[in-house]
Short mmCIF file of C-alpha atoms and ligand atoms in Angstrom, two decimals:
data_model
loop_
_atom_site.label_atom_id
_atom_site.label_comp_id
_atom_site.label_asym_id
_atom_site.label_seq_id
_atom_site.Cartn_x
_atom_site.Cartn_y
_atom_site.Cartn_z
CA MET T 1 -10.54 -13.47 -3.28
CA ASN T 2 -13.97 -12.87 -1.72
CA ILE T 3 -14.20 -11.25 1.71
CA LEU T 4 -17.12 -11.07 4.13
CA LEU T 5 -16.93 -8.16 6.57
CA ILE T 6 -19.18 -8.29 9.63
CA GLY T 7 -20.64 -5.06 11.02
CA GLY T 8 -22.30 -1.88 9.86
CA GLY T 9 -20.69 1.19 11.40
CA GLY T 10 -18.00 3.73 10.61
CA ARG T 11 -15.31 1.22 11.55
CA GLU T 12 -16.63 -1.20 8.94
CA HIS T 13 -16.92 1.44 6.22
CA ALA T 14 -13.29 2.42 6.89
CA LEU T 15 -12.27 -1.26 6.82
CA ALA T 16 -14.17 -1.76 3.55
CA TRP T 17 -12.37 1.22 2.01
CA LYS T 18 -8.98 -0.12 3.11
CA ILE T 19 -9.70 -3.73 2.08
CA LEU T 20 -10.73 -2.62 -1.42
CA GLN T 21 -7.30 -1.13 -2.03
CA ASN T 22 -6.14 -4.72 -2.50
CA LYS T 23 -6.49 -5.65 -6.16
CA THR T 24 -7.00 -9.37 -5.55
CA VAL T 25 -10.30 -8.75 -3.79
CA ARG T 26 -13.05 -9.76 -6.20
CA GLN T 27 -16.11 -9.30 -4.01
CA LEU T 28 -16.46 -7.59 -0.67
CA TYR T 29 -19.65 -8.43 1.17
CA ILE T 30 -20.66 -6.47 4.26
CA ALA T 31 -23.24 -7.85 6.70
CA PRO T 32 -25.31 -5.84 7.37
CA GLY T 33 -23.37 -2.72 6.26
CA ASN T 34 -24.78 0.79 5.79
CA ALA T 35 -25.37 3.24 2.94
CA GLY T 36 -21.62 3.90 2.72
CA THR T 37 -20.53 0.28 2.51
CA ALA T 38 -23.21 -0.25 -0.15
CA GLN T 39 -21.14 2.01 -2.42
CA ALA T 40 -17.92 0.15 -1.59
CA GLY T 41 -19.11 -3.45 -1.80
CA VAL T 42 -22.27 -5.51 -1.57
CA ASN T 43 -24.41 -5.27 1.55
CA VAL T 44 -25.89 -8.50 2.84
CA ASP T 45 -29.02 -8.37 4.95
CA ILE T 46 -27.97 -10.79 7.70
CA GLY T 47 -27.63 -9.90 11.39
CA ILE T 48 -24.20 -10.03 13.01
CA GLY T 49 -25.42 -12.65 15.49
CA ASP T 50 -26.91 -15.08 12.96
CA PHE T 51 -23.89 -17.37 12.58
CA GLU T 52 -25.82 -20.03 10.71
CA ALA T 53 -27.04 -17.61 8.03
CA LEU T 54 -23.60 -16.00 7.77
CA GLY T 55 -22.01 -19.44 7.36
CA LYS T 56 -24.52 -20.44 4.71
CA PHE T 57 -23.95 -17.18 2.85
CA ALA T 58 -20.18 -17.67 3.04
CA VAL T 59 -20.41 -21.13 1.48
CA GLU T 60 -22.84 -20.10 -1.25
CA ASN T 61 -20.74 -17.10 -2.21
CA ALA T 62 -17.31 -18.72 -2.05
CA VAL T 63 -16.07 -16.47 0.73
CA ASP T 64 -12.34 -16.95 1.42
CA MET T 65 -11.91 -14.59 4.36
CA MET T 66 -14.15 -13.17 7.06
CA VAL T 67 -13.23 -10.03 9.00
CA VAL T 68 -15.24 -9.41 12.17
CA GLY T 69 -15.71 -5.74 13.13
CA PRO T 70 -17.77 -5.61 16.37
CA GLU T 71 -17.23 -7.39 19.68
CA GLU T 72 -20.61 -9.00 20.11
CA PRO T 73 -20.26 -11.86 17.60
CA LEU T 74 -16.68 -12.44 18.80
CA VAL T 75 -17.75 -12.75 22.43
CA LYS T 76 -20.56 -15.09 21.33
CA GLY T 77 -18.06 -17.32 19.49
CA ILE T 78 -18.41 -16.61 15.76
CA VAL T 79 -14.77 -17.55 15.20
CA ASP T 80 -15.14 -20.92 16.92
CA TYR T 81 -18.35 -21.53 14.93
CA PHE T 82 -16.51 -21.01 11.64
CA ASN T 83 -13.40 -22.92 12.70
CA GLU T 84 -15.36 -25.93 13.92
CA HIS T 85 -17.80 -26.23 11.04
CA PRO T 86 -16.43 -28.60 8.34
CA ALA T 87 -17.87 -26.51 5.49
CA LEU T 88 -16.43 -23.26 6.89
CA ARG T 89 -13.09 -24.34 8.28
CA HIS T 90 -11.16 -23.32 5.15
CA ILE T 91 -12.24 -19.67 5.55
CA SER T 92 -9.60 -17.40 7.06
CA VAL T 93 -11.16 -15.57 9.96
CA ILE T 94 -9.81 -12.32 11.39
CA GLY T 95 -10.97 -12.12 14.98
CA PRO T 96 -10.17 -13.93 18.23
CA SER T 97 -11.65 -17.17 19.51
CA LYS T 98 -14.43 -17.02 22.08
CA ALA T 99 -11.80 -17.66 24.77
CA GLY T 100 -9.70 -14.72 23.54
CA ALA T 101 -12.75 -12.47 23.26
CA GLN T 102 -13.20 -12.86 27.03
CA LEU T 103 -10.60 -10.10 27.32
CA GLU T 104 -13.48 -7.79 26.38
CA GLY T 105 -16.44 -10.01 27.33
CA SER T 106 -15.52 -10.24 31.00
CA LYS T 107 -13.81 -7.47 32.95
CA ASP T 108 -13.02 -9.97 35.70
CA PHE T 109 -11.32 -12.29 33.18
CA ALA T 110 -9.29 -9.35 31.83
CA LYS T 111 -8.23 -8.25 35.31
CA LYS T 112 -7.19 -11.78 36.29
CA PHE T 113 -5.29 -12.11 33.00
CA MET T 114 -3.39 -8.87 33.68
CA GLU T 115 -2.66 -9.93 37.25
CA ARG T 116 -1.35 -13.31 36.08
CA HIS T 117 0.89 -11.75 33.44
CA ARG T 118 1.94 -8.74 35.50
CA ILE T 119 0.47 -6.16 33.15
CA PRO T 120 0.02 -2.74 34.80
CA THR T 121 -3.61 -1.94 35.61
CA ALA T 122 -5.69 -0.49 38.46
CA ALA T 123 -5.95 -2.54 41.68
CA TYR T 124 -9.35 -4.27 41.88
CA ARG T 125 -11.63 -6.87 43.39
CA THR T 126 -14.61 -8.66 41.88
CA PHE T 127 -17.81 -9.37 43.81
CA ARG T 128 -20.97 -11.40 43.22
CA ALA T 129 -24.49 -10.29 44.19
CA GLU T 130 -24.42 -12.34 47.41
CA GLU T 131 -21.26 -10.47 48.47
CA GLU T 132 -22.82 -6.99 48.48
CA THR T 133 -21.73 -6.23 52.06
CA ASP T 134 -18.13 -7.26 51.31
CA ALA T 135 -18.26 -5.10 48.19
CA GLN T 136 -19.48 -2.13 50.24
CA ASN T 137 -16.62 -2.64 52.71
CA PHE T 138 -14.12 -2.75 49.85
CA ILE T 139 -15.55 0.48 48.42
CA ARG T 140 -15.20 2.09 51.88
CA SER T 141 -11.52 1.15 51.91
CA LEU T 142 -10.87 3.07 48.66
CA PRO T 143 -10.45 6.79 48.16
CA SER T 144 -13.12 8.59 46.10
CA PRO T 145 -13.98 8.57 43.20
CA TYR T 146 -15.18 4.98 42.99
CA VAL T 147 -15.05 2.93 39.78
CA LEU T 148 -17.66 0.18 39.38
CA LYS T 149 -17.82 -2.02 36.30
CA ALA T 150 -20.38 -4.58 35.22
CA ASP T 151 -18.38 -7.71 34.43
CA GLY T 152 -20.01 -8.48 31.07
CA LEU T 153 -20.81 -6.61 27.86
CA ALA T 154 -23.16 -3.69 28.50
CA ALA T 155 -23.02 -1.79 25.20
CA GLY T 156 -20.34 0.53 26.57
CA LYS T 157 -22.56 1.66 29.45
CA GLY T 158 -21.41 -0.72 32.18
CA VAL T 159 -18.90 1.59 33.89
CA ALA T 160 -19.90 4.01 36.67
CA ILE T 161 -17.52 6.53 38.21
CA VAL T 162 -19.09 8.25 41.23
CA SER T 163 -17.72 10.47 43.94
CA SER T 164 -19.93 9.76 46.98
CA LEU T 165 -20.19 6.52 48.95
CA GLU T 166 -23.95 6.83 48.78
CA ASP T 167 -23.93 6.89 44.96
CA ALA T 168 -21.44 4.03 44.85
CA PHE T 169 -23.65 1.85 47.07
CA ARG T 170 -26.74 2.71 45.04
CA GLU T 171 -24.98 1.91 41.76
CA LEU T 172 -23.64 -1.34 43.21
CA HIS T 173 -27.10 -2.37 44.34
CA GLU T 174 -28.63 -1.52 40.96
CA MET T 175 -25.97 -3.51 39.14
CA PHE T 176 -26.51 -6.54 41.37
CA SER T 177 -30.27 -6.15 40.90
CA GLY T 178 -29.90 -6.66 37.16
CA LYS T 179 -29.34 -3.15 35.78
CA PHE T 180 -27.36 -4.75 32.94
CA GLY T 181 -28.96 -8.20 33.18
CA ALA T 182 -26.53 -11.08 33.61
CA ALA T 183 -23.66 -8.74 32.64
CA SER T 184 -23.80 -7.13 36.10
CA SER T 185 -24.28 -10.27 38.19
CA ARG T 186 -20.59 -9.75 38.94
CA VAL T 187 -19.13 -6.29 39.52
CA VAL T 188 -15.49 -5.27 39.32
CA ILE T 189 -14.56 -2.45 41.71
CA GLU T 190 -11.27 -0.78 41.02
CA GLU T 191 -8.90 1.98 41.94
CA PHE T 192 -9.47 5.27 40.08
CA LEU T 193 -6.59 6.23 37.81
CA SER T 194 -5.96 9.81 36.81
CA GLY T 195 -4.40 10.72 33.47
CA VAL T 196 -4.97 11.15 29.75
CA GLU T 197 -6.31 8.14 27.84
CA LEU T 198 -5.28 6.77 24.48
CA SER T 199 -6.10 3.77 22.31
CA VAL T 200 -3.36 1.46 21.09
CA PHE T 201 -3.92 -1.33 18.56
CA ALA T 202 -2.02 -4.47 17.68
CA LEU T 203 -2.71 -7.07 15.01
CA THR T 204 -1.63 -10.53 16.14
CA ASP T 205 -1.56 -14.12 14.93
CA GLY T 206 -1.24 -15.33 18.51
CA LYS T 207 2.57 -15.56 18.34
CA ASP T 208 3.80 -12.27 16.94
CA TYR T 209 2.17 -8.91 16.44
CA LEU T 210 2.37 -5.61 14.58
CA MET T 211 1.66 -2.28 16.22
CA LEU T 212 -0.83 -0.06 14.41
CA PRO T 213 -0.91 3.73 14.81
CA GLU T 214 -2.29 4.87 18.17
CA ALA T 215 -5.23 7.25 18.49
CA LYS T 216 -7.15 9.29 21.00
CA ASP T 217 -10.92 9.28 20.96
CA TYR T 218 -13.36 11.76 22.44
CA LYS T 219 -16.19 9.97 24.22
CA ARG T 220 -18.25 12.74 25.79
CA ILE T 221 -21.07 14.44 23.89
CA GLY T 222 -20.14 17.98 24.93
CA GLU T 223 -17.19 20.21 24.09
CA GLY T 224 -14.44 20.27 26.67
CA ASP T 225 -15.20 16.58 27.42
CA THR T 226 -18.45 17.32 29.22
CA GLY T 227 -21.83 15.60 29.37
CA LEU T 228 -22.83 12.02 28.69
CA ASN T 229 -20.64 9.29 27.29
CA THR T 230 -21.19 8.34 23.65
CA GLY T 231 -19.81 5.71 21.31
CA GLY T 232 -17.19 8.29 20.32
CA MET T 233 -17.45 11.83 18.89
CA GLY T 234 -14.11 12.03 17.12
CA ALA T 235 -10.52 10.86 17.06
CA VAL T 236 -6.98 11.99 16.38
CA SER T 237 -3.95 9.94 15.31
CA PRO T 238 -1.07 10.17 16.17
CA VAL T 239 -1.26 11.21 19.82
CA PRO T 240 1.54 13.72 20.59
CA PHE T 241 2.27 12.52 24.13
CA ALA T 242 2.67 8.94 22.88
CA ASP T 243 6.29 9.55 21.99
CA LYS T 244 8.97 6.92 21.42
CA THR T 245 9.78 6.49 25.12
CA PHE T 246 6.13 6.13 26.09
CA MET T 247 5.33 3.72 23.25
CA GLU T 248 8.34 1.56 24.11
CA LYS T 249 6.92 1.19 27.60
CA VAL T 250 3.52 0.35 26.10
CA GLU T 251 5.04 -2.33 23.93
CA SER T 252 7.37 -3.93 26.47
CA ARG T 253 5.08 -3.76 29.52
CA ILE T 254 1.67 -4.22 27.91
CA VAL T 255 1.48 -5.36 24.28
CA ARG T 256 4.17 -8.05 24.31
CA PRO T 257 3.14 -9.50 27.71
CA THR T 258 -0.47 -9.62 26.47
CA VAL T 259 0.37 -11.59 23.32
CA GLU T 260 2.75 -13.85 25.28
CA GLY T 261 0.12 -14.25 28.00
CA LEU T 262 -2.46 -15.42 25.49
CA ARG T 263 0.02 -17.94 24.12
CA LYS T 264 1.04 -19.18 27.57
CA ASP T 265 -2.61 -19.55 28.54
CA GLY T 266 -3.26 -21.56 25.36
CA ILE T 267 -5.77 -19.05 24.02
CA PRO T 268 -5.94 -18.88 20.20
CA TYR T 269 -6.02 -15.27 19.01
CA ARG T 270 -5.89 -14.09 15.41
CA GLY T 271 -7.07 -10.55 15.16
CA PHE T 272 -6.90 -7.09 16.62
CA ILE T 273 -6.24 -6.25 20.25
CA PHE T 274 -7.32 -2.79 21.38
CA PHE T 275 -5.55 -1.54 24.48
CA GLY T 276 -7.50 1.19 26.24
CA LEU T 277 -4.64 2.87 28.10
CA ILE T 278 -4.16 5.73 30.48
CA ASN T 279 -0.98 7.74 30.91
CA VAL T 280 -0.42 8.02 34.66
CA GLY T 281 2.51 10.41 35.07
CA GLY T 282 4.33 8.98 32.05
CA GLU T 283 3.56 5.34 32.92
CA PRO T 284 1.04 3.49 30.72
CA MET T 285 -1.62 1.41 32.47
CA VAL T 286 -4.47 -0.66 31.03
CA ILE T 287 -8.01 0.62 31.58
CA GLU T 288 -9.58 -2.05 29.40
CA TYR T 289 -9.03 -4.50 26.57
CA ASN T 290 -11.22 -4.69 23.50
CA VAL T 291 -10.90 -7.51 21.02
CA ARG T 292 -11.54 -5.46 17.88
CA LEU T 293 -10.70 -2.11 16.40
CA GLY T 294 -12.15 0.99 18.02
CA ASP T 295 -14.82 3.21 16.57
CA PRO T 296 -14.15 6.07 15.69
CA GLU T 297 -10.42 5.38 16.12
CA THR T 298 -10.39 3.10 13.05
CA GLU T 299 -11.51 5.97 10.84
CA ALA T 300 -8.38 7.91 11.90
CA VAL T 301 -5.98 4.94 12.12
CA LEU T 302 -6.56 3.19 8.78
CA PRO T 303 -5.86 6.21 6.53
CA ARG T 304 -2.41 6.37 8.17
CA ILE T 305 -1.53 2.79 7.22
CA ARG T 306 0.23 2.46 3.86
CA THR T 307 0.60 -1.31 3.97
CA ASP T 308 -2.02 -3.46 2.24
CA ILE T 309 -4.33 -4.67 4.99
CA VAL T 310 -5.48 -7.81 3.16
CA GLU T 311 -1.87 -8.98 2.96
CA LEU T 312 -1.59 -8.40 6.70
CA PHE T 313 -4.81 -10.37 7.26
CA GLN T 314 -3.45 -13.26 5.17
CA ALA T 315 -0.30 -13.24 7.30
CA VAL T 316 -2.44 -13.32 10.46
CA ALA T 317 -4.45 -16.26 9.13
CA THR T 318 -1.35 -18.27 8.24
CA GLY T 319 0.57 -17.43 11.42
CA LYS T 320 3.16 -15.34 9.58
CA ILE T 321 2.63 -11.84 10.94
CA GLY T 322 6.18 -12.03 12.31
CA ASP T 323 7.46 -11.83 8.71
CA LYS T 324 5.56 -8.62 8.01
CA SER T 325 6.20 -4.98 8.73
CA ILE T 326 3.88 -2.03 8.59
CA ARG T 327 4.43 1.32 6.91
CA ILE T 328 2.76 4.29 8.52
CA ARG T 329 2.15 7.78 7.17
CA PRO T 330 3.62 10.47 9.42
CA GLN T 331 0.70 12.87 8.84
CA THR T 332 -2.10 13.48 11.32
CA ALA T 333 -5.56 12.05 10.76
CA THR T 334 -8.63 13.56 12.38
CA THR T 335 -12.17 12.25 12.57
CA VAL T 336 -15.16 14.39 13.43
CA MET T 337 -18.39 12.47 14.03
CA LEU T 338 -21.71 13.95 12.93
CA VAL T 339 -24.45 12.73 15.25
CA SER T 340 -28.24 12.89 15.45
CA GLY T 341 -29.82 15.57 17.66
CA GLY T 342 -30.60 14.13 21.10
CA TYR T 343 -27.89 11.42 20.94
CA PRO T 344 -26.79 9.68 23.19
CA GLY T 345 -30.37 9.97 24.47
CA ALA T 346 -33.41 9.47 22.26
CA TYR T 347 -33.06 10.71 18.68
CA GLU T 348 -35.00 10.55 15.44
CA LYS T 349 -34.00 8.52 12.39
CA GLU T 350 -34.62 8.66 8.65
CA LYS T 351 -33.51 12.28 8.23
CA VAL T 352 -32.34 12.92 4.67
CA ILE T 353 -28.59 13.59 4.44
CA THR T 354 -27.47 16.17 1.89
CA GLY T 355 -24.11 17.51 0.78
CA LEU T 356 -22.34 14.15 0.59
CA ASP T 357 -21.55 14.86 -3.07
CA LYS T 358 -20.19 18.32 -2.23
CA VAL T 359 -17.36 17.40 0.14
CA ASP T 360 -13.92 18.36 -1.07
CA GLY T 361 -11.22 16.02 -2.23
CA ASP T 362 -9.01 16.25 0.82
CA CYS T 363 -11.66 14.67 2.95
CA MET T 364 -12.76 11.07 3.44
CA ILE T 365 -16.30 10.27 4.47
CA PHE T 366 -17.09 7.08 6.35
CA HIS T 367 -20.72 6.30 7.04
CA ALA T 368 -21.64 5.15 10.55
CA GLY T 369 -25.43 5.11 11.06
CA THR T 370 -26.88 5.56 7.58
CA ALA T 371 -29.31 3.66 5.37
CA LEU T 372 -30.75 3.93 1.88
CA LYS T 373 -34.41 4.80 1.60
CA ASP T 374 -36.08 5.50 -1.76
CA ASN T 375 -32.60 5.99 -3.23
CA ARG T 376 -31.73 8.65 -0.69
CA THR T 377 -29.19 8.40 2.10
CA VAL T 378 -30.89 8.83 5.46
CA THR T 379 -29.80 8.75 9.09
CA ALA T 380 -30.20 5.37 10.79
CA GLY T 381 -28.33 5.75 14.07
CA GLY T 382 -27.00 8.11 16.71
CA ARG T 383 -23.58 8.40 15.15
CA VAL T 384 -24.22 9.14 11.48
CA ILE T 385 -21.12 10.15 9.47
CA ALA T 386 -17.40 10.28 10.25
CA VAL T 387 -15.68 13.16 8.48
CA ASN T 388 -11.98 12.44 8.13
CA ALA T 389 -8.93 14.29 6.96
CA LEU T 390 -5.22 13.61 6.72
CA ALA T 391 -2.81 16.56 6.75
CA GLU T 392 0.62 17.75 7.85
CA SER T 393 -0.66 18.97 11.22
CA MET T 394 -3.61 18.31 13.49
CA GLU T 395 -4.83 21.87 12.98
CA ALA T 396 -4.75 21.52 9.19
CA ALA T 397 -6.56 18.17 9.29
CA LEU T 398 -9.20 19.53 11.67
CA THR T 399 -9.81 22.51 9.39
CA VAL T 400 -10.65 20.12 6.53
CA SER T 401 -12.76 17.84 8.75
CA LYS T 402 -14.76 20.76 10.13
CA ARG T 403 -15.20 22.51 6.78
CA ASN T 404 -16.74 19.35 5.38
CA ALA T 405 -18.70 18.66 8.56
CA ASP T 406 -20.49 21.93 7.78
CA ILE T 407 -21.17 20.93 4.16
CA ILE T 408 -22.97 17.70 5.09
CA CYS T 409 -26.44 18.43 6.46
CA PHE T 410 -29.34 16.65 8.08
CA GLU T 411 -32.01 17.83 10.49
CA GLY T 412 -30.68 17.91 14.05
CA LYS T 413 -27.02 17.44 13.07
CA TYR T 414 -24.52 18.05 15.87
CA TYR T 415 -20.78 17.63 16.12
CA ARG T 416 -17.99 18.63 18.45
CA ARG T 417 -15.86 21.46 17.11
CA ASP T 418 -13.13 20.89 19.70
CA ILE T 419 -11.78 17.44 18.79
CA GLY T 420 -8.07 17.40 19.70
CA PHE T 421 -8.44 20.40 22.05
CA ASP T 422 -6.36 18.79 24.80
CA LEU T 423 -3.53 17.81 22.45
CA LYS T 424 -2.85 21.24 20.97
CA THR T 425 -0.58 22.66 23.62
CA GLU T 426 1.71 19.66 23.36
CA ILE T 427 2.49 20.03 19.66
P1 LIG E 501 -14.15 1.02 30.13
O1 LIG E 501 -15.48 0.59 29.56
O2 LIG E 501 -13.51 0.04 31.05
O3 LIG E 501 -13.24 1.55 29.07
O4 LIG E 501 -14.45 2.34 30.97
C1 LIG E 501 -15.08 3.45 30.37
C2 LIG E 501 -14.34 4.70 30.75
O5 LIG E 501 -14.34 4.85 32.16
C3 LIG E 501 -12.88 4.69 30.35
O6 LIG E 501 -12.67 5.09 29.04
C4 LIG E 501 -12.31 5.67 31.35
O7 LIG E 501 -12.53 6.99 30.93
C5 LIG E 501 -13.12 5.42 32.59
N1 LIG E 501 -12.44 4.50 33.49
C6 LIG E 501 -12.55 3.15 33.52
N2 LIG E 501 -11.78 2.62 34.49
C7 LIG E 501 -11.16 3.65 35.12
C8 LIG E 501 -10.24 3.75 36.20
N3 LIG E 501 -9.81 2.68 36.85
N4 LIG E 501 -9.82 4.98 36.53
C9 LIG E 501 -10.25 6.08 35.88
N5 LIG E 501 -11.12 6.05 34.87
C10 LIG E 501 -11.58 4.85 34.47
N1 LIG E 502 -13.90 4.20 20.80
C1 LIG E 502 -13.98 3.23 21.80
C2 LIG E 502 -14.49 1.92 21.37
O1 LIG E 502 -14.54 1.59 20.21
O2 LIG E 502 -14.84 1.14 22.23
#
């Protein structure tokens, strides 16, 4: 079988690694990939938004299955494009339809969906630009801090949490004035929830689903969860507070109603659902949906899955995920992300990366923002390399991740040494 994987980050390198454990995979193509995926399969120089070129490539290279990593092509309808095109229809696609991808593509859609299917989430209202005064009045009626969200995709930057009314009104006005383009022509304002967050993943064929291991990611740039938000500085799986009781609540109140809700609403969905949850005094609530795997959560989640992922994908494509089960390793996986100096602000690229051949055997390296230049691996993004380990305890895994994080070098390298800091006391 030939597989085309869409994307080029750490999530996709981890997916490539997991996919290649299946012996029936003949060729794995990654578009556009990075220096890490180039060692695993064959990189294809096509952008993730160029559906026509991806379709043409898929036909010419006898692709049987396409796995979509990032949200952008899903929200733009790559799955519908493949399913509707006569020459592409036979290809199994892992990823939701454009309608399903609205769960991530529109915060207002997601909130209405949760309201309709009684899925626990923060109270909210959505406003358009011409309703700015009403929106201000709604903000006034809420206690501080105020949560404002651009409705559409804003590269992870569309959420503002501010403590003063003045800042909330300014942010609201900026959003309505096009701060995030069309994505902020509507703004969701919601109740602030207080608790610890975690990421839960399900793989569904639209009828049934399998739960994947949960993970916690660390979004802030600074240790102790301080400073600016990033794409993710590290992850840990499992999450100690997500015990059996908590996860049963997650499944019965959130995961199952979501899959059933999609079915009831007539929305085709064959792919991953990422539940961004918050634990409010022992009760799980939804902060957001994503319609893909998380990054860097994937780098910690996939090494814990024993089951062949391609077999699971085939079951998703044929509507038979209900017949499958998933085997999960009990050990703890940790991911430490090496990032470029200056990230998430401006940073330099094309720094030579050394030490990749010196990492020890207990550690798995997944490339995030890397490229090949003159046969050398160089930095090509803010998040550069995910350093992963799997061990009997979080402490043991972190020791391996950090030891190897020190071995890999590039100018300006930074990483957080405190991944998992808030989970330690609970072990
Ligand atoms: P989102 O893009 O919706 O995941 O929001 C980004 C981050 O903002 C989340 O990971 C949370 O840390 C925070 N956040 C979003 N919504 C809320 C809320 N209602 N209450 C508290 N924090 C929130
Ligand atoms: N780690 C969060 C995300 O992938 O959106």
